[in-house]
PDB file of C-alpha atoms in Angstrom:
ATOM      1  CA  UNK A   1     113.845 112.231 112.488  1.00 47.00           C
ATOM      2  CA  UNK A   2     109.859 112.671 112.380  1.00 54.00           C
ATOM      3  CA  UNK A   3     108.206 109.423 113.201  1.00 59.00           C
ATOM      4  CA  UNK A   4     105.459 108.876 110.594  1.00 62.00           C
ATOM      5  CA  UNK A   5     102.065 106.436 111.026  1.00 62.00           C
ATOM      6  CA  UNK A   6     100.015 105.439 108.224  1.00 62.00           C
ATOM      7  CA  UNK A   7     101.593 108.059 105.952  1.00 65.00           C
ATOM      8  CA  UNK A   8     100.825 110.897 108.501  1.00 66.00           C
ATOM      9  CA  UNK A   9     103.565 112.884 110.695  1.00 65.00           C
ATOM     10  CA  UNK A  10     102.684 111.582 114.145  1.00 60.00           C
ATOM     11  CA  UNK A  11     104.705 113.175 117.838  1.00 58.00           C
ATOM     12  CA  UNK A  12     107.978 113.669 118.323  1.00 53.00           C
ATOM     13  CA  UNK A  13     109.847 109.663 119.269  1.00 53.00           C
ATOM     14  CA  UNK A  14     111.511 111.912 121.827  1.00 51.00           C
ATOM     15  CA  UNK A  15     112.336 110.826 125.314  1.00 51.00           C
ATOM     16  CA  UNK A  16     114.767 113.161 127.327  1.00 52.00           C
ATOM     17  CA  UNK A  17     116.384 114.512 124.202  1.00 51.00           C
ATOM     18  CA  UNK A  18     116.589 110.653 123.148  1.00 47.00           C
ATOM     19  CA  UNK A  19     114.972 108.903 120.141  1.00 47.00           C
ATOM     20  CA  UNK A  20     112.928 105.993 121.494  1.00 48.00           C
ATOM     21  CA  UNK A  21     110.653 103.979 118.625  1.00 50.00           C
ATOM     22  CA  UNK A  22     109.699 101.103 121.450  1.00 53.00           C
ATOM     23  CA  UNK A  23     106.794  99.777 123.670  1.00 56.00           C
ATOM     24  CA  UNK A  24     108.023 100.586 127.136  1.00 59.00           C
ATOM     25  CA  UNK A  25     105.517  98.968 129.830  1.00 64.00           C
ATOM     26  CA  UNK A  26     103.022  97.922 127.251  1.00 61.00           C
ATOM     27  CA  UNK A  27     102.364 101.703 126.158  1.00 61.00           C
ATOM     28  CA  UNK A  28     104.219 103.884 123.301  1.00 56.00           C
ATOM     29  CA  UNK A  29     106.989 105.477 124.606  1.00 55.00           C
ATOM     30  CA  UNK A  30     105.414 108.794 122.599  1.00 56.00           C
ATOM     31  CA  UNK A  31     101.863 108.722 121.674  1.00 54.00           C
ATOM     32  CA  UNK A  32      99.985 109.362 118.455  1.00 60.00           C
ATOM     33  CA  UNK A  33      97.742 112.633 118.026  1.00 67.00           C
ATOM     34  CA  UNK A  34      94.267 111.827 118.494  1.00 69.00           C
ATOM     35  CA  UNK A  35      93.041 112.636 115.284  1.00 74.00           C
ATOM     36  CA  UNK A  36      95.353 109.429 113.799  1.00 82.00           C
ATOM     37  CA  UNK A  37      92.919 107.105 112.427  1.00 87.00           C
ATOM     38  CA  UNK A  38      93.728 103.404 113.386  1.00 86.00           C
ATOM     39  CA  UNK A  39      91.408 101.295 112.024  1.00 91.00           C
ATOM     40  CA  UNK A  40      88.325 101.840 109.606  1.00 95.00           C
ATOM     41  CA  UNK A  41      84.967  99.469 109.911  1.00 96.00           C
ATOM     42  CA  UNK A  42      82.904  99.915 106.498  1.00 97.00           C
ATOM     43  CA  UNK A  43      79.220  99.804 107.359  1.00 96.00           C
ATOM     44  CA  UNK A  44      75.941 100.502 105.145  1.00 96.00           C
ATOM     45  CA  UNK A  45      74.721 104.397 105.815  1.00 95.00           C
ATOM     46  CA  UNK A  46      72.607 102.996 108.946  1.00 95.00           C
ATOM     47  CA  UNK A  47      75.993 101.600 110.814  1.00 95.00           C
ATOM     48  CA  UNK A  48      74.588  97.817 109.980  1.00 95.00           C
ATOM     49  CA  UNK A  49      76.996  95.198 108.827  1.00 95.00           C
ATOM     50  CA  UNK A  50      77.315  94.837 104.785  1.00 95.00           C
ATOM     51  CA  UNK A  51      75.265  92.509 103.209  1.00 94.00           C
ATOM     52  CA  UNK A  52      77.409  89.594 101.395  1.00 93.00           C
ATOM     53  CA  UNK A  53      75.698  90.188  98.185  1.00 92.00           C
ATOM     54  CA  UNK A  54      74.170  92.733  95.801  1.00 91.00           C
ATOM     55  CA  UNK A  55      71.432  91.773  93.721  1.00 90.00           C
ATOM     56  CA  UNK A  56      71.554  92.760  89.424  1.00 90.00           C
ATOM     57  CA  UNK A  57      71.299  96.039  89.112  1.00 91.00           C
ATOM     58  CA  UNK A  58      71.351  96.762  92.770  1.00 92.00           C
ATOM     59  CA  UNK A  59      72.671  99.746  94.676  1.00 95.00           C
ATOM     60  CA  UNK A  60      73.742 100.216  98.277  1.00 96.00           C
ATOM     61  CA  UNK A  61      74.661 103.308 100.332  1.00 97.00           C
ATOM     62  CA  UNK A  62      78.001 103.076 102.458  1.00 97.00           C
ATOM     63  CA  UNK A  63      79.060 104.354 105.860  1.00 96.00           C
ATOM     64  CA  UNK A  64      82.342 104.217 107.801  1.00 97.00           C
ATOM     65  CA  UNK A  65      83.442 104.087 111.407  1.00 96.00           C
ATOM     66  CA  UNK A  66      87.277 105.301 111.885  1.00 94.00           C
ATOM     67  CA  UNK A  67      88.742 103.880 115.235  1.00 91.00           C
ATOM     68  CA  UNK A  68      91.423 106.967 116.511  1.00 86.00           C
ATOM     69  CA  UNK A  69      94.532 106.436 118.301  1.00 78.00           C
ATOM     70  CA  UNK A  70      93.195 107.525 121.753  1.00 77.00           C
ATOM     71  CA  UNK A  71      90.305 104.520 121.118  1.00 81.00           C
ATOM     72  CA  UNK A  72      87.479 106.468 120.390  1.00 87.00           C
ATOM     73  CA  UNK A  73      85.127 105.781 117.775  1.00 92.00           C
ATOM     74  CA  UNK A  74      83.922 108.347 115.125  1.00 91.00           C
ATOM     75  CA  UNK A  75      80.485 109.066 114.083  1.00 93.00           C
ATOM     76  CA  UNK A  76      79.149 107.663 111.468  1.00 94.00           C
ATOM     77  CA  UNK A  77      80.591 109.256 108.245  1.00 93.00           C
ATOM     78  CA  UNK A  78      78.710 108.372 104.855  1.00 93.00           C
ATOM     79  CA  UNK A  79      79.675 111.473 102.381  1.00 91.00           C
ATOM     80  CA  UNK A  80      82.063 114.042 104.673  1.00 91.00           C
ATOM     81  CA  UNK A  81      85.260 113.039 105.683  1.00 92.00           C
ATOM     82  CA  UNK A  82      85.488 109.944 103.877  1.00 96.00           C
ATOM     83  CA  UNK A  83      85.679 108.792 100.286  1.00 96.00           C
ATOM     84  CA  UNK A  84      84.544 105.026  99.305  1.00 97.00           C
ATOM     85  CA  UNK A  85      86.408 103.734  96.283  1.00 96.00           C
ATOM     86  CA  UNK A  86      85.439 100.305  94.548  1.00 95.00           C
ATOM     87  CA  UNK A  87      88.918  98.412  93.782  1.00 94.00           C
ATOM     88  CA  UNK A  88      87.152  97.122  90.040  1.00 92.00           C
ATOM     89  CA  UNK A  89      85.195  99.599  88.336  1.00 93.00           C
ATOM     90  CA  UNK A  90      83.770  96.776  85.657  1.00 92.00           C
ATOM     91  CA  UNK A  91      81.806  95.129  88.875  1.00 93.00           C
ATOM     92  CA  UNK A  92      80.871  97.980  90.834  1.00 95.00           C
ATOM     93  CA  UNK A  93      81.660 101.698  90.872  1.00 96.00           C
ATOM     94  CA  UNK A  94      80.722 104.703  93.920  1.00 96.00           C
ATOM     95  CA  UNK A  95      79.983 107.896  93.611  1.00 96.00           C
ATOM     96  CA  UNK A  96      79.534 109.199  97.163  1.00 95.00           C
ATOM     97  CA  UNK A  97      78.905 106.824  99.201  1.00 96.00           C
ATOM     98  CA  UNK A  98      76.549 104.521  96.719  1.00 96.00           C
ATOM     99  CA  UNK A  99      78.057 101.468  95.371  1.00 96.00           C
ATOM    100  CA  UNK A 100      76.102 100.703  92.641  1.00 95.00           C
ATOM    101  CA  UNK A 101      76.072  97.141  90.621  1.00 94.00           C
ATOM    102  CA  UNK A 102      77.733  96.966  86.907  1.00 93.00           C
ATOM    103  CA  UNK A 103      78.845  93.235  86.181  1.00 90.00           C
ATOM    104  CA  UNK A 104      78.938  89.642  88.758  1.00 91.00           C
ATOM    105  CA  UNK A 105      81.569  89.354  90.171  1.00 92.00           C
ATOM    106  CA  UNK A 106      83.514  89.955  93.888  1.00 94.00           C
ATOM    107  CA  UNK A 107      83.181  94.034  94.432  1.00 95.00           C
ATOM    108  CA  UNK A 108      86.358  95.219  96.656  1.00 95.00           C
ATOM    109  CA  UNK A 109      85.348  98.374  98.454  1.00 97.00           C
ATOM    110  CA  UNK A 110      87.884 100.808 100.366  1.00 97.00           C
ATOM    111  CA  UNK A 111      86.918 103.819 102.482  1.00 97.00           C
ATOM    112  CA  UNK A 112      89.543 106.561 103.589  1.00 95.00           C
ATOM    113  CA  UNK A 113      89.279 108.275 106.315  1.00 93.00           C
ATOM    114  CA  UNK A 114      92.224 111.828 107.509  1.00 89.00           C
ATOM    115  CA  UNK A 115      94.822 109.879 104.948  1.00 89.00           C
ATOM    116  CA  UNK A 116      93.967 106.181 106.390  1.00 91.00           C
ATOM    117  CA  UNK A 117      92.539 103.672 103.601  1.00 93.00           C
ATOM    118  CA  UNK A 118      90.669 100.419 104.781  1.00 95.00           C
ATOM    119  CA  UNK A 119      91.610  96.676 104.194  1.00 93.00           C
ATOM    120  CA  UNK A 120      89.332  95.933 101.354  1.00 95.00           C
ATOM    121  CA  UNK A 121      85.825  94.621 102.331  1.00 96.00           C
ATOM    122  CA  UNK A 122      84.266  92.130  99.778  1.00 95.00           C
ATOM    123  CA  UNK A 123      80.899  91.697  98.307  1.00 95.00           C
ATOM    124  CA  UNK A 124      79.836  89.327  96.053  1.00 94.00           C
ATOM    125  CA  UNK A 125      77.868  90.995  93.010  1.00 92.00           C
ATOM    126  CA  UNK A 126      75.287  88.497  91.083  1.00 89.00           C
ATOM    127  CA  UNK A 127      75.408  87.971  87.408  1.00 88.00           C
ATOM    128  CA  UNK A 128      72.681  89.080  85.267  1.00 83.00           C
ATOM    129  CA  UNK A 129      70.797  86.089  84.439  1.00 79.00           C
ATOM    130  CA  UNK A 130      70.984  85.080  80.446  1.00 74.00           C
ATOM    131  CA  UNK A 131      67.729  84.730  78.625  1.00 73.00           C
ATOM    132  CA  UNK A 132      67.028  81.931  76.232  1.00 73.00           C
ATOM    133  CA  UNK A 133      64.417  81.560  73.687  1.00 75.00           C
ATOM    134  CA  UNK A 134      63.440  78.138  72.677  1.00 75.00           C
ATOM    135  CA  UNK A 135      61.539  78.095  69.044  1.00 74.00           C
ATOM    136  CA  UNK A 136      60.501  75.209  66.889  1.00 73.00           C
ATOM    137  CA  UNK A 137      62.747  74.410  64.242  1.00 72.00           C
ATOM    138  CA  UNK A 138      60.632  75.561  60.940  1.00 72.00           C
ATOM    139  CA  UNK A 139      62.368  72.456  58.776  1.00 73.00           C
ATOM    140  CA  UNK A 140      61.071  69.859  61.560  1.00 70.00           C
ATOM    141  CA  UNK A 141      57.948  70.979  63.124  1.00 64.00           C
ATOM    142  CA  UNK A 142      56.930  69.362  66.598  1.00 59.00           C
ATOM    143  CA  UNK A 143      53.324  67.754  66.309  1.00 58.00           C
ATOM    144  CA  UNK A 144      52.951  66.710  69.844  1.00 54.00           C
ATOM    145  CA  UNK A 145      53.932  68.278  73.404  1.00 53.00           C
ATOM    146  CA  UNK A 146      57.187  67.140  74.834  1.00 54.00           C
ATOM    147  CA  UNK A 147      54.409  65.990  77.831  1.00 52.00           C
ATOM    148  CA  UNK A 148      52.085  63.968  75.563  1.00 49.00           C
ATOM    149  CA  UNK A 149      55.182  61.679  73.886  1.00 48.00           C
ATOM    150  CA  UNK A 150      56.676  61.310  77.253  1.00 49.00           C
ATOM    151  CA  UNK A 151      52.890  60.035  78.055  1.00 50.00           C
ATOM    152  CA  UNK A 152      52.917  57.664  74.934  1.00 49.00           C
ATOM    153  CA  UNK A 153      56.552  56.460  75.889  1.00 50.00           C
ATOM    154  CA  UNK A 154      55.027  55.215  79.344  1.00 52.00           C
ATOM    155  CA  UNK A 155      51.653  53.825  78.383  1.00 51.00           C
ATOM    156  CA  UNK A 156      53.491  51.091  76.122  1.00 51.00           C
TER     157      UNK A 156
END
């Protein structure tokens, strides 16, 4: 029976013509290829840590760094070898590696890497602010500033 890892066919769990699917000695009794991606660290396309917000109408560019079986860490990857997906397309949606701001709201971004998709990393996206216009009403004009009858409330 194959022994599979994150979705992927990983080495034979063959020991002496015997199955073995255990730790022996703190080590796998078979090891994983090296190419098996492990773990995946989503970064901004300069390797920095995300920020923990997005502004209105912001954008920001994504990188990843995919941890391999053997321990290594991968280059940078931004736009080959990896595809970013954002987990609610009303808050945020990527296309390549740029998340880019539609509604407030958490964003929940993924990045996949030979197969191996990322715990969700979270970003809070700020809501457009509202605009409000303040008019006189036309049936009860205002003859003095709010200022000047808070001045004539005080001076009595």
């Amino acid at each position: 029976m194959p022994a599979l890892y994150a979705g992927k066919r990983v080495g034979k769990p063959l020991m002496r013509g015997h199955t073995y699917n255990a730790m022996f000695n703190g080590k796998l009794v078979w090891p994983l290829d090296r190419d098996t991606v492990v773990s995946i660290r989503i970064t901004d396309d300069k390797g920095r840590t995300l920020p923990k917000s997005l502004a209105v109408n912001g954008t920001l560019k994504l990188g990843a760094k995919a941890t391999y079986a053997d321990g290594h860490v991968g280059d940078l990857l931004t736009t080959n070898d990896v595809t970013f997906a954002s987990r609610d397309t009303s808050t945020a949606t990527v296309s390549g590696n740029t998340l880019t701001w539609r509604h407030g709201g958490t964003i929940l971004v993924t990045a996949t890497v030979n197969g191996f998709t990322s715990a969700a990393v979270s970003i809070i996206a700020a809501y457009a602010p509202e605009s409000i216009k303040v008019t006189d009403d036309p049936a009860n004009p205002s003859t003095t500033s709010p200022c000047a009858s808070a001045r004539a409330r005080t001076s009595r």
